[in-house]
Coordinates of C-alpha atoms in Angstrom, one line a residue:
Chain W
X1 CA -0.3 0.3 0.4
X2 CA 3.0 2.4 1.1
X3 CA 4.1 1.2 -2.0
X4 CA 2.0 2.9 -4.2
X5 CA 0.9 5.7 -2.9
X6 CA 5.1 6.3 -3.1
X7 CA 4.7 5.9 -7.1
X8 CA 1.6 7.6 -7.5
X9 CA 2.9 10.5 -5.9
X10 CA 6.3 9.8 -8.2
X11 CA 4.3 9.8 -11.3
X12 CA 2.3 13.2 -10.4
X13 CA 5.5 15.2 -9.6
X14 CA 6.8 13.8 -12.8
X15 CA 4.0 14.4 -14.6
X16 CA 4.2 18.2 -13.5
X17 CA 7.5 18.5 -14.0
X18 CA 7.0 17.1 -17.3
X19 CA 4.3 19.9 -18.4
X20 CA 6.3 22.7 -17.3
X21 CA 9.1 21.6 -19.4
X22 CA 6.7 21.3 -22.3
X23 CA 5.1 25.1 -21.5
X24 CA 7.9 27.4 -20.9
X25 CA 10.2 25.1 -24.3
X26 CA 8.8 28.4 -26.7
X27 CA 9.0 31.1 -24.8
X28 CA 11.9 32.9 -26.0
X29 CA 12.8 36.5 -26.3
X30 CA 11.9 36.6 -30.3
X31 CA 8.6 34.9 -29.8
X32 CA 8.2 37.8 -27.0
X33 CA 9.0 40.9 -29.4
X34 CA 6.8 39.1 -31.9
X35 CA 4.3 39.4 -29.9
X36 CA 4.9 43.1 -28.7
X37 CA 4.1 43.6 -32.5
X38 CA 0.8 42.4 -32.6
X39 CA -2.3 44.9 -32.1
X40 CA -5.4 45.9 -32.5
X41 CA -5.8 47.5 -35.1
X42 CA -9.4 48.3 -35.0
X43 CA -12.7 47.8 -33.5
X44 CA -17.0 48.1 -35.2
X45 CA -19.5 47.9 -33.0
X46 CA -22.7 46.7 -34.9
X47 CA -24.8 48.9 -33.6
X48 CA -22.3 51.7 -33.4
X49 CA -24.4 53.0 -30.2
X50 CA -27.0 51.0 -28.9
X51 CA -30.1 51.5 -27.0
X52 CA -30.3 49.3 -23.5
X53 CA -31.0 46.0 -23.9
X54 CA -30.1 46.4 -27.6
X55 CA -27.8 43.3 -28.7
X56 CA -24.9 43.3 -31.2
X57 CA -21.5 42.5 -32.2
X58 CA -18.7 43.7 -31.5
X59 CA -15.0 43.1 -34.3
X60 CA -12.2 43.3 -32.9
X61 CA -9.3 43.6 -36.2
X62 CA -6.2 42.4 -34.4
X63 CA -2.8 43.1 -37.1
X64 CA 0.5 41.3 -36.7
X65 CA 2.8 43.8 -37.7
X66 CA 6.2 41.2 -37.9
X67 CA 7.2 41.5 -41.3
X68 CA 9.0 37.7 -41.2
X69 CA 7.2 36.1 -38.0
X70 CA 4.0 34.8 -37.3
X71 CA 2.5 34.7 -33.8
X72 CA -0.1 32.0 -32.5
X73 CA -2.9 33.1 -30.7
X74 CA -4.7 30.4 -28.4
X75 CA -7.6 32.0 -26.7
X76 CA -9.7 35.5 -27.0
X77 CA -11.6 37.0 -25.1
X78 CA -14.4 40.1 -24.3
X79 CA -15.6 40.8 -21.1
X80 CA -17.1 43.9 -19.0
X81 CA -20.2 43.9 -16.4
X82 CA -22.7 45.8 -18.6
X83 CA -21.7 44.4 -22.0
X84 CA -22.5 41.1 -21.9
X85 CA -20.9 38.7 -24.1
X86 CA -23.7 36.5 -25.7
X87 CA -20.9 33.7 -27.9
X88 CA -18.5 32.1 -26.6
X89 CA -14.6 32.7 -26.4
X90 CA -11.7 31.4 -29.1
X91 CA -10.5 28.5 -27.9
X92 CA -9.0 27.1 -31.0
X93 CA -5.2 28.2 -31.7
X94 CA -4.4 29.4 -34.6
X95 CA -2.3 32.1 -36.6
X96 CA -1.6 35.5 -37.6
X97 CA 1.2 35.3 -40.6
X98 CA 3.2 38.3 -40.9
X99 CA 1.5 41.5 -41.6
X100 CA -2.2 40.4 -41.6
X101 CA -5.0 41.4 -40.0
X102 CA -7.6 38.4 -38.5
X103 CA -11.2 39.3 -36.9
X104 CA -12.4 38.4 -33.5
X105 CA -16.2 39.4 -33.9
X106 CA -18.2 38.4 -30.3
X107 CA -22.1 38.9 -30.2
X108 CA -22.9 41.2 -27.2
X109 CA -26.4 42.2 -25.2
X110 CA -26.2 46.1 -24.1
X111 CA -26.4 45.3 -20.6
X112 CA -25.8 48.2 -18.6
X113 CA -27.7 51.7 -18.9
X114 CA -27.3 54.2 -20.0
X115 CA -23.9 55.6 -20.5
X116 CA -20.1 54.8 -22.0
X117 CA -18.6 51.5 -21.6
X118 CA -15.4 49.6 -21.8
X119 CA -15.1 45.9 -22.4
X120 CA -11.5 44.8 -22.5
X121 CA -10.2 42.4 -25.1
X122 CA -8.0 39.6 -24.0
X123 CA -5.9 37.6 -26.2
X124 CA -3.1 35.2 -25.5
X125 CA -0.7 34.1 -27.6
X126 CA 0.6 30.6 -27.2
X127 CA 4.5 31.8 -27.2
X128 CA 4.2 35.4 -25.1
X129 CA 1.2 36.7 -22.7
X130 CA -1.4 38.1 -23.8
X131 CA -2.5 41.6 -25.2
X132 CA -5.4 43.7 -23.5
X133 CA -8.0 45.9 -25.2
X134 CA -10.4 48.1 -23.8
X135 CA -12.8 50.0 -26.4
X136 CA -15.2 52.3 -26.1
X137 CA -19.3 51.7 -26.6
X138 CA -22.3 54.0 -25.8
X139 CA -25.3 53.4 -24.2
X140 CA -27.7 56.1 -26.0
X141 CA -31.3 55.8 -25.2
X142 CA -32.4 58.7 -27.5
X143 CA -34.9 57.9 -30.1
X144 CA -35.6 59.1 -33.5
X145 CA -38.0 62.8 -33.4
X146 CA -41.1 62.5 -35.0
X147 CA -42.1 65.9 -35.6
X148 CA -46.0 67.5 -37.4
X149 CA -44.3 70.2 -39.4
X150 CA -47.5 71.2 -40.2
X151 CA -51.1 70.4 -40.9
X152 CA -54.4 72.2 -41.5
X153 CA -56.1 73.8 -38.5
X154 CA -59.7 71.8 -39.1
X155 CA -60.7 68.5 -41.4
X156 CA -64.3 68.4 -43.6
X157 CA -65.8 64.8 -44.0
X158 CA -64.7 63.2 -46.8
X159 CA -62.1 66.1 -47.8
X160 CA -58.3 65.0 -48.4
X161 CA -55.6 66.8 -46.4
X162 CA -52.4 66.7 -46.1
X163 CA -50.3 66.0 -43.3
X164 CA -47.1 67.1 -43.2
X165 CA -44.0 65.7 -41.2
X166 CA -40.6 65.1 -40.4
X167 CA -38.7 62.6 -39.4
X168 CA -34.8 63.7 -37.6
X169 CA -32.3 61.3 -36.3
X170 CA -30.8 62.8 -33.1
X171 CA -28.8 60.0 -32.8
X172 CA -25.1 59.3 -33.0
X173 CA -25.4 56.4 -35.3
X174 CA -27.5 56.1 -38.5
X175 CA -30.7 54.0 -38.1
X176 CA -32.2 51.7 -40.2
X177 CA -35.3 51.1 -42.0
X178 CA -37.6 53.5 -41.0
X179 CA -41.1 53.4 -42.0
X180 CA -43.6 55.4 -40.8
X181 CA -47.9 53.7 -40.4
X182 CA -50.7 55.9 -40.1
X183 CA -54.1 54.2 -39.0
X184 CA -57.0 54.9 -36.9
X185 CA -60.9 54.5 -37.6
X186 CA -62.2 56.2 -40.8
X187 CA -58.8 57.5 -40.8
X188 CA -58.5 56.8 -44.6
X189 CA -54.9 57.7 -44.9
X190 CA -52.8 57.5 -48.3
X191 CA -50.1 56.3 -47.8
X192 CA -50.9 54.1 -45.4
X193 CA -47.4 53.2 -45.6
X194 CA -44.2 55.2 -46.0
X195 CA -40.7 53.7 -45.9
X196 CA -37.8 56.3 -45.4
X197 CA -35.1 53.9 -45.1
X198 CA -31.8 55.0 -43.6
X199 CA -31.7 57.9 -41.5
X200 CA -27.6 59.3 -41.0
X201 CA -26.8 60.7 -37.4
X202 CA -28.3 64.6 -37.3
X203 CA -30.2 64.4 -41.0
X204 CA -34.1 64.6 -41.5
X205 CA -36.5 63.9 -43.5
X206 CA -39.9 65.4 -44.8
X207 CA -43.0 62.3 -44.3
X208 CA -46.2 63.5 -45.7
X209 CA -49.4 61.3 -46.5
X210 CA -53.3 62.8 -46.6
X211 CA -56.3 61.3 -44.8
X212 CA -59.6 61.8 -45.6
X213 CA -61.6 61.5 -42.4
X214 CA -65.1 60.6 -42.6
X215 CA -65.9 61.3 -38.8
X216 CA -64.3 63.1 -36.2
X217 CA -61.0 60.5 -35.8
X218 CA -57.7 59.9 -34.4
X219 CA -54.7 59.3 -36.7
X220 CA -51.8 57.0 -34.8
X221 CA -48.7 57.2 -36.1
X222 CA -46.4 54.6 -35.9
X223 CA -42.5 54.7 -36.4
X224 CA -40.5 51.4 -37.2
X225 CA -36.8 51.8 -37.5
X226 CA -33.6 49.5 -37.1
X227 CA -31.0 50.0 -34.5
X228 CA -29.0 47.3 -35.9
X229 CA -31.0 44.8 -35.8
X230 CA -33.1 45.8 -32.5
X231 CA -36.2 46.8 -34.1
X232 CA -37.8 51.1 -32.2
X233 CA -41.0 51.7 -32.6
X234 CA -42.2 55.7 -31.4
X235 CA -45.7 56.5 -32.4
X236 CA -47.9 59.6 -31.5
X237 CA -51.5 60.3 -32.6
X238 CA -53.3 63.2 -34.0
X239 CA -56.8 64.1 -33.4
X240 CA -58.2 65.2 -37.3
X241 CA -61.2 67.9 -35.8
X242 CA -63.5 69.2 -38.0
X243 CA -64.6 72.6 -38.6
X244 CA -63.3 75.8 -40.8
X245 CA -60.0 76.2 -41.9
X246 CA -58.9 79.4 -41.1
X247 CA -56.2 79.2 -44.0
X248 CA -58.8 78.2 -46.8
X249 CA -59.0 79.9 -49.7
X250 CA -62.2 81.7 -49.8
X251 CA -63.1 82.8 -53.8
X252 CA -65.9 86.0 -53.4
X253 CA -68.1 86.2 -56.3
X254 CA -68.4 89.9 -57.4
X255 CA -69.0 92.6 -60.1
X256 CA -71.6 90.4 -61.4
X257 CA -72.9 91.8 -64.4
X258 CA -76.2 90.1 -66.5
X259 CA -76.8 90.8 -70.2
X260 CA -79.3 89.1 -71.8
X261 CA -78.2 88.1 -75.2
X262 CA -79.9 86.6 -78.6
X263 CA -81.7 83.2 -76.8
X264 CA -79.4 83.4 -73.2
X265 CA -77.8 85.2 -71.4
X266 CA -74.5 86.9 -70.6
X267 CA -73.5 87.0 -67.4
X268 CA -69.4 88.7 -66.9
X269 CA -67.8 89.4 -63.2
X270 CA -64.8 88.8 -60.8
X271 CA -64.3 86.3 -58.3
X272 CA -61.6 86.9 -55.5
X273 CA -59.7 84.7 -53.1
X274 CA -60.5 86.1 -49.6
X275 CA -58.7 83.3 -48.6
X276 CA -54.7 82.9 -47.1
X277 CA -54.4 79.7 -49.8
X278 CA -54.6 79.1 -53.3
X279 CA -57.7 77.9 -55.4
X280 CA -56.9 76.2 -57.8
X281 CA -59.5 75.1 -61.4
X282 CA -61.6 78.0 -60.0
X283 CA -64.5 77.3 -62.3
X284 CA -67.5 79.2 -62.7
X285 CA -71.2 77.6 -64.6
X286 CA -74.6 78.3 -64.1
X287 CA -76.8 75.6 -63.2
X288 CA -80.3 74.6 -63.6
X289 CA -82.8 75.9 -64.2
X290 CA -79.8 77.3 -67.0
X291 CA -79.1 76.0 -69.6
X292 CA -75.2 76.5 -70.1
X293 CA -74.7 77.6 -73.9
X294 CA -71.5 78.2 -76.0
X295 CA -69.1 80.6 -75.6
X296 CA -69.2 80.5 -72.2
X297 CA -71.0 77.0 -70.7
X298 CA -68.5 77.1 -68.0
X299 CA -65.3 79.4 -67.4
X300 CA -62.3 78.3 -66.1
X301 CA -60.6 80.8 -64.4
X302 CA -57.6 78.9 -63.3
X303 CA -55.5 79.8 -59.5
X304 CA -56.5 82.2 -58.3
X305 CA -53.4 83.3 -54.6
X306 CA -54.7 85.0 -52.2
X307 CA -55.9 87.8 -52.3
X308 CA -56.0 87.4 -56.3
X309 CA -58.4 88.5 -58.7
X310 CA -60.3 86.7 -62.5
X311 CA -62.6 87.7 -64.2
X312 CA -65.4 85.7 -65.5
X313 CA -67.6 85.0 -68.2
X314 CA -70.7 81.9 -68.5
X315 CA -73.6 82.4 -70.8
X316 CA -76.8 80.2 -70.3
X317 CA -80.5 79.9 -71.3
X318 CA -82.6 79.8 -69.1
X319 CA -86.9 80.6 -69.3
X320 CA -89.5 81.1 -66.8
X321 CA -87.3 81.9 -64.3
X322 CA -86.2 85.3 -62.3
X323 CA -82.5 83.8 -61.1
X324 CA -80.1 81.2 -61.6
X325 CA -77.8 79.6 -59.5
X326 CA -74.3 80.6 -59.9
X327 CA -72.0 78.4 -58.8
X328 CA -68.1 78.9 -58.2
X329 CA -66.3 75.5 -58.1
X330 CA -62.2 75.2 -57.1
X331 CA -60.0 72.4 -55.7
X332 CA -57.5 72.6 -52.8
X333 CA -53.8 71.7 -53.3
X334 CA -55.2 68.5 -52.1
X335 CA -57.3 67.9 -55.1
X336 CA -60.6 68.2 -53.1
X337 CA -63.4 70.0 -54.9
X338 CA -65.5 72.9 -53.2
X339 CA -68.8 74.5 -54.5
X340 CA -70.1 77.4 -54.2
X341 CA -73.6 78.7 -54.9
X342 CA -75.4 82.2 -55.4
X343 CA -78.7 82.8 -57.0
X344 CA -78.1 86.1 -59.3
X345 CA -81.5 87.7 -60.3
X346 CA -82.1 88.0 -64.1
X347 CA -83.3 90.8 -66.0
X348 CA -87.2 91.4 -66.6
X349 CA -86.3 90.7 -70.4
X350 CA -85.3 88.2 -73.4
X351 CA -87.2 85.1 -73.5
X352 CA -88.2 84.7 -70.0
X353 CA -90.3 87.9 -70.7
X354 CA -91.6 87.8 -74.1
X355 CA -95.0 86.4 -73.6
X356 CA -95.9 89.4 -71.2
X357 CA -96.1 91.8 -73.7
X358 CA -99.7 91.0 -74.2
X359 CA -101.2 91.5 -71.2
X360 CA -99.3 95.0 -70.6
X361 CA -101.2 96.4 -74.0
X362 CA -104.6 96.2 -72.3
X363 CA -104.5 99.0 -70.3
X364 CA -103.2 101.1 -73.6
X365 CA -105.9 99.7 -75.8
X366 CA -108.2 101.1 -72.9
X367 CA -107.2 104.6 -72.8
X368 CA -106.3 105.3 -76.2
X369 CA -109.8 104.6 -76.6
X370 CA -111.3 106.4 -74.5
X371 CA -109.6 109.6 -75.5
X372 CA -110.1 108.8 -78.9
X373 CA -114.2 107.9 -78.0
X374 CA -114.3 111.7 -75.5
X375 CA -112.6 113.4 -79.3
X376 CA -115.3 112.3 -81.3
X377 CA -117.8 112.1 -78.5
X378 CA -116.8 115.5 -78.6
X379 CA -117.2 116.7 -81.6
X380 CA -120.6 114.5 -82.0
X381 CA -122.2 117.0 -79.8
X382 CA -120.8 120.0 -80.9
X383 CA -122.2 119.9 -84.7
X384 CA -125.0 118.8 -83.5
X385 CA -125.5 121.5 -80.9
X386 CA -124.2 123.6 -84.6
X387 CA -126.8 122.5 -86.3
X388 CA -129.8 123.3 -84.4
Chain K
X1 CA -107.4 142.5 -87.2
X2 CA -104.6 140.3 -87.2
X3 CA -105.3 136.7 -85.9
X4 CA -103.2 136.1 -82.0
X5 CA -101.3 133.8 -82.2
X6 CA -102.4 131.3 -79.3
X7 CA -105.6 131.3 -80.9
X8 CA -104.3 128.6 -82.6
X9 CA -104.2 126.4 -79.6
X10 CA -107.2 127.3 -78.5
X11 CA -109.6 129.2 -80.3
X12 CA -108.2 127.9 -84.1
X13 CA -111.7 128.5 -85.7
X14 CA -111.4 132.1 -84.6
X15 CA -107.6 131.7 -86.1
X16 CA -108.3 130.3 -89.6
X17 CA -111.0 132.8 -90.0
X18 CA -109.1 135.7 -89.7
X19 CA -106.0 133.9 -91.2
X20 CA -108.3 133.4 -94.8
X21 CA -108.0 137.4 -95.1
X22 CA -104.0 137.4 -94.9
X23 CA -101.8 136.2 -97.9
X24 CA -100.8 132.8 -97.8
X25 CA -97.5 133.1 -96.0
X26 CA -95.6 129.7 -95.2
X27 CA -92.3 131.0 -93.4
X28 CA -94.1 130.7 -89.8
X29 CA -95.8 127.5 -90.6
X30 CA -92.6 126.6 -92.0
X31 CA -90.5 127.8 -88.8
X32 CA -93.0 125.1 -86.6
X33 CA -92.7 122.5 -88.5
X34 CA -88.5 123.4 -88.2
X35 CA -88.7 123.4 -84.6
X36 CA -90.8 120.1 -84.8
X37 CA -88.1 118.4 -86.5
X38 CA -85.3 119.8 -84.7
X39 CA -87.1 118.6 -81.4
X40 CA -88.1 115.5 -83.6
X41 CA -84.2 115.0 -84.6
X42 CA -83.7 115.8 -80.6
X43 CA -86.0 112.6 -80.3
X44 CA -84.4 110.8 -83.8
X45 CA -80.9 110.8 -81.1
X46 CA -82.6 109.5 -78.4
X47 CA -83.9 107.2 -79.4
X48 CA -82.2 105.5 -82.3
X49 CA -79.0 105.2 -79.6
X50 CA -81.0 102.2 -78.8
X51 CA -80.5 100.5 -82.2
X52 CA -77.1 102.0 -81.9
X53 CA -76.4 100.1 -78.9
X54 CA -77.4 97.1 -80.2
X55 CA -75.7 96.7 -83.3
X56 CA -72.1 98.4 -82.0
X57 CA -71.9 94.9 -80.6
X58 CA -72.6 93.1 -83.6
X59 CA -70.3 95.8 -85.6
X60 CA -68.2 98.1 -83.8
X61 CA -68.1 101.9 -85.6
X62 CA -71.7 101.3 -86.5
X63 CA -73.2 103.1 -84.1
X64 CA -72.1 106.4 -85.3
X65 CA -73.2 106.0 -88.5
X66 CA -76.7 104.9 -87.1
X67 CA -77.5 107.4 -84.9
X68 CA -76.1 110.3 -87.5
X69 CA -78.7 108.4 -89.5
X70 CA -82.2 108.5 -87.2
X71 CA -81.4 112.3 -86.2
X72 CA -81.3 113.6 -90.0
X73 CA -84.2 110.8 -91.0
X74 CA -86.4 112.2 -87.9
X75 CA -85.4 115.7 -88.8
X76 CA -86.5 115.3 -92.7
X77 CA -89.3 113.0 -92.3
X78 CA -91.1 115.6 -90.2
X79 CA -91.3 117.4 -93.5
X80 CA -92.0 115.4 -96.1
X81 CA -95.3 113.7 -93.4
X82 CA -95.9 117.4 -93.3
X83 CA -96.3 117.7 -96.5
X84 CA -97.6 114.3 -97.5
X85 CA -100.0 114.7 -93.6
X86 CA -101.6 117.9 -95.8
X87 CA -101.7 116.0 -99.5
X88 CA -104.0 113.1 -97.4
X89 CA -106.9 115.6 -96.2
X90 CA -106.5 117.7 -99.3
X91 CA -107.7 114.8 -100.9
X92 CA -110.2 113.7 -98.9
X93 CA -111.7 117.2 -98.8
X94 CA -112.0 116.9 -102.7
X95 CA -114.2 114.3 -102.2
X96 CA -116.5 116.9 -100.3
X97 CA -115.6 119.4 -103.5
X98 CA -113.3 121.2 -101.4
X99 CA -111.8 124.8 -103.0
X100 CA -109.0 126.7 -102.1
X101 CA -105.3 126.1 -102.7
X102 CA -103.0 123.0 -101.0
X103 CA -100.6 125.7 -100.9
X104 CA -103.0 127.6 -98.5
X105 CA -103.8 123.8 -97.4
X106 CA -99.6 123.1 -96.5
X107 CA -99.9 126.7 -94.4
X108 CA -102.7 125.9 -92.5
X109 CA -101.7 121.8 -91.7
X110 CA -98.4 123.5 -90.7
X111 CA -100.0 124.7 -87.4
X112 CA -102.2 122.6 -86.7
X113 CA -98.2 121.7 -85.8
X114 CA -97.7 123.5 -82.9
X115 CA -98.9 120.5 -80.2
X116 CA -96.5 118.0 -82.3
X117 CA -94.1 120.5 -80.5
X118 CA -95.6 119.7 -77.0
X119 CA -95.8 116.1 -77.6
X120 CA -92.4 115.4 -78.6
X121 CA -91.0 117.4 -75.6
X122 CA -92.8 115.3 -74.0
X123 CA -91.8 111.7 -75.1
X124 CA -88.6 112.9 -74.7
X125 CA -88.7 113.4 -71.4
X126 CA -90.5 110.0 -71.0
X127 CA -87.9 108.4 -73.5
X128 CA -84.9 109.9 -71.5
X129 CA -86.5 108.0 -68.2
X130 CA -87.1 105.2 -69.8
X131 CA -84.7 104.6 -71.9
X132 CA -81.4 103.6 -70.1
X133 CA -83.0 101.3 -67.8
X134 CA -83.8 99.5 -71.4
X135 CA -81.7 95.8 -71.0
X136 CA -80.3 95.7 -75.2
X137 CA -79.5 92.2 -75.9
X138 CA -76.0 91.6 -76.7
X139 CA -75.2 90.5 -80.2
X140 CA -72.5 88.7 -82.3
X141 CA -70.9 89.3 -85.7
X142 CA -72.8 85.6 -86.0
X143 CA -76.3 87.0 -84.7
X144 CA -76.0 89.6 -87.6
X145 CA -75.6 87.0 -90.3
X146 CA -79.3 85.3 -89.3
X147 CA -82.4 86.7 -89.8
X148 CA -84.2 84.7 -87.2
X149 CA -81.1 85.2 -84.6
X150 CA -81.3 89.1 -85.5
X151 CA -85.9 89.2 -85.2
X152 CA -84.9 87.7 -82.2
X153 CA -82.2 90.5 -80.6
X154 CA -84.9 93.1 -82.1
X155 CA -88.2 91.2 -80.3
X156 CA -86.0 91.0 -77.0
X157 CA -85.3 94.6 -77.3
X158 CA -88.7 95.5 -77.8
X159 CA -89.7 93.2 -75.4
X160 CA -88.3 94.6 -72.6
X161 CA -90.0 95.8 -70.0
X162 CA -88.8 99.7 -69.5
X163 CA -89.6 99.8 -73.8
X164 CA -92.9 98.6 -73.6
X165 CA -94.0 100.9 -70.9
X166 CA -91.8 103.5 -72.5
X167 CA -93.7 102.3 -75.9
X168 CA -97.2 102.5 -74.1
X169 CA -96.6 106.0 -72.5
X170 CA -95.1 107.1 -75.8
X171 CA -98.0 105.9 -77.7
X172 CA -101.0 107.2 -75.1
X173 CA -99.1 111.1 -75.3
X174 CA -98.9 110.6 -79.5
X175 CA -102.2 110.4 -79.3
X176 CA -103.5 113.0 -76.9
X177 CA -101.5 115.2 -78.9
X178 CA -102.3 114.0 -82.6
X179 CA -106.0 114.3 -81.4
X180 CA -104.9 118.3 -80.2
X181 CA -103.3 118.5 -83.9
X182 CA -106.2 117.0 -85.5
X183 CA -108.5 120.0 -83.5
X184 CA -106.8 122.4 -85.4
X185 CA -106.6 120.7 -88.8
X186 CA -110.4 119.9 -89.2
X187 CA -110.9 124.3 -88.5
X188 CA -107.9 124.4 -91.2
X189 CA -109.4 122.7 -93.7
X190 CA -112.7 124.4 -92.9
X191 CA -111.8 127.2 -93.8
X192 CA -109.0 126.5 -96.3
X193 CA -111.1 124.7 -98.3
X194 CA -114.1 126.2 -97.8
X195 CA -116.0 123.1 -96.0
X196 CA -118.8 122.6 -93.5
X197 CA -117.5 121.6 -90.0
X198 CA -119.0 118.4 -90.8
X199 CA -117.2 117.6 -93.4
X200 CA -113.9 118.6 -92.0
X201 CA -114.1 116.9 -89.6
X202 CA -114.4 113.5 -91.9
X203 CA -111.6 114.8 -93.1
X204 CA -109.1 114.7 -90.7
X205 CA -110.6 112.3 -88.2
X206 CA -110.9 109.6 -91.2
X207 CA -107.2 109.8 -91.3
X208 CA -106.1 110.3 -88.1
X209 CA -108.4 107.0 -86.4
X210 CA -106.7 104.9 -89.1
X211 CA -103.5 106.5 -87.5
X212 CA -104.3 105.8 -84.4
X213 CA -106.0 102.3 -85.5
X214 CA -102.1 102.0 -86.8
X215 CA -100.8 102.7 -84.3
X216 CA -101.9 100.7 -81.4
X217 CA -102.7 97.2 -84.4
X218 CA -98.5 98.1 -84.3
X219 CA -98.7 97.6 -80.3
X220 CA -100.8 94.8 -80.1
X221 CA -98.8 92.8 -82.4
X222 CA -95.1 93.9 -80.4

């Protein structure tokens, strides 16, 4: 028993001596010098700046600065208490040739709070000591900015209105796949989904869409984007309330003059835009009971800027009526058509009054008859008296 | 005793009785006709303005010609009508074996135009009141080339309410002053053609009433 214990103890000591002798067998001054010329030449975080909880990768580039000797590395790892490494460390031996660069990529999760961290990269050489390197990484929770640039004061049922938005990136890294989704009950957005794409740091891009609400409702705006491979979302909403738009175009018809033509009426007038927005494709025409006639069945005034005016003339036939409705229509910037109707009194002449002449003659005939009768009667009486 | 000028209007019988004693003198009647012609020309200018404005929309520049024609026609027509009217009465009086010269008849009929001067003045005042209210239809070149459209344009003008009212009132004024003139012409023809009062009345009133019927008929067919 005692003999076997002595043999085992001897064997263990022999093994230790053997291993120790093997390990230090390649650690020479030359290999140490060679390892000293190996350095971290680059480091790339994806994403460049993390949100708290984001996953990503870090790629560390190690370059062998020697001209004629390679180095053998056999272990690489990354460690930090706020940056959790989820991938395995590099455990196998490999050689980095002279002048060559090798990437070491680790998957990480930004477990820490907002701040700046310095994970430690460690690389072990077979024939020399290890290489240590600290590289900065930031965790930032600043979201992208999604703001309303301009929108109508009020909306109208079924009328298309444009909402002008803007997406801006206040972060220090590029965000990708920015997409805007517009939704809501009876909002009828167009388009309902807008792909913006990548957004570089400090950059902004306009995002416009239209809504045609059927009722007073709320438009829900959702912007999704990716920070690296991590999806993020911000949401906002816009109340679509109905009412009069204070800035909308307001064409007003004035200086109306009606002239009866042969077989039809001829109306001339002016249209002034009393609103604050441009009235596009302003048109004037007469409605029933008027029947529009050539040459001006419908007069296109064109676009009227605020405080601008244009003249129009329309021709139409109208029988047995004292007034006709004059319709003025225009389009706003979104193509919505607005109509306004105002009655225009017709002069009592032309075709409508041609039948009224006969009845007015009755008193004239009566008066003429009476005058002649009195005159002739007077003479008859005079002659009879003269005869007597 | 020289006849008083006022007697023409209030006592034409006495006036013409006295005038028969004088030589035939056409100066005063011609002067009366001249005044009536000038007033008629003014009336023609006012009334012709309607036609000129109507035509000017289709043929710009034509309004001056139309106005000039209206003024000249109105002026000349009074003189022509004086002669024609005298001839008509003269011929009627011939049926009743009237005596006296045409020149004397022409002279006496000319005096009968004095009420026409008043009538024309009143007609001008009425025209100035009503004609600016008449809405003149707009006509084009195409209208001028289409007789039916042109007829419609004139019909539209004549059926304008203001125009209708003006036409009717001026017709009544014309009838009243025509009868006043007729009263003078009865005594004028009686003395100039040496007729009885009854024959003179017939000679004058037949064409006068015929003219009034024609005037009223024109109103009814408008």
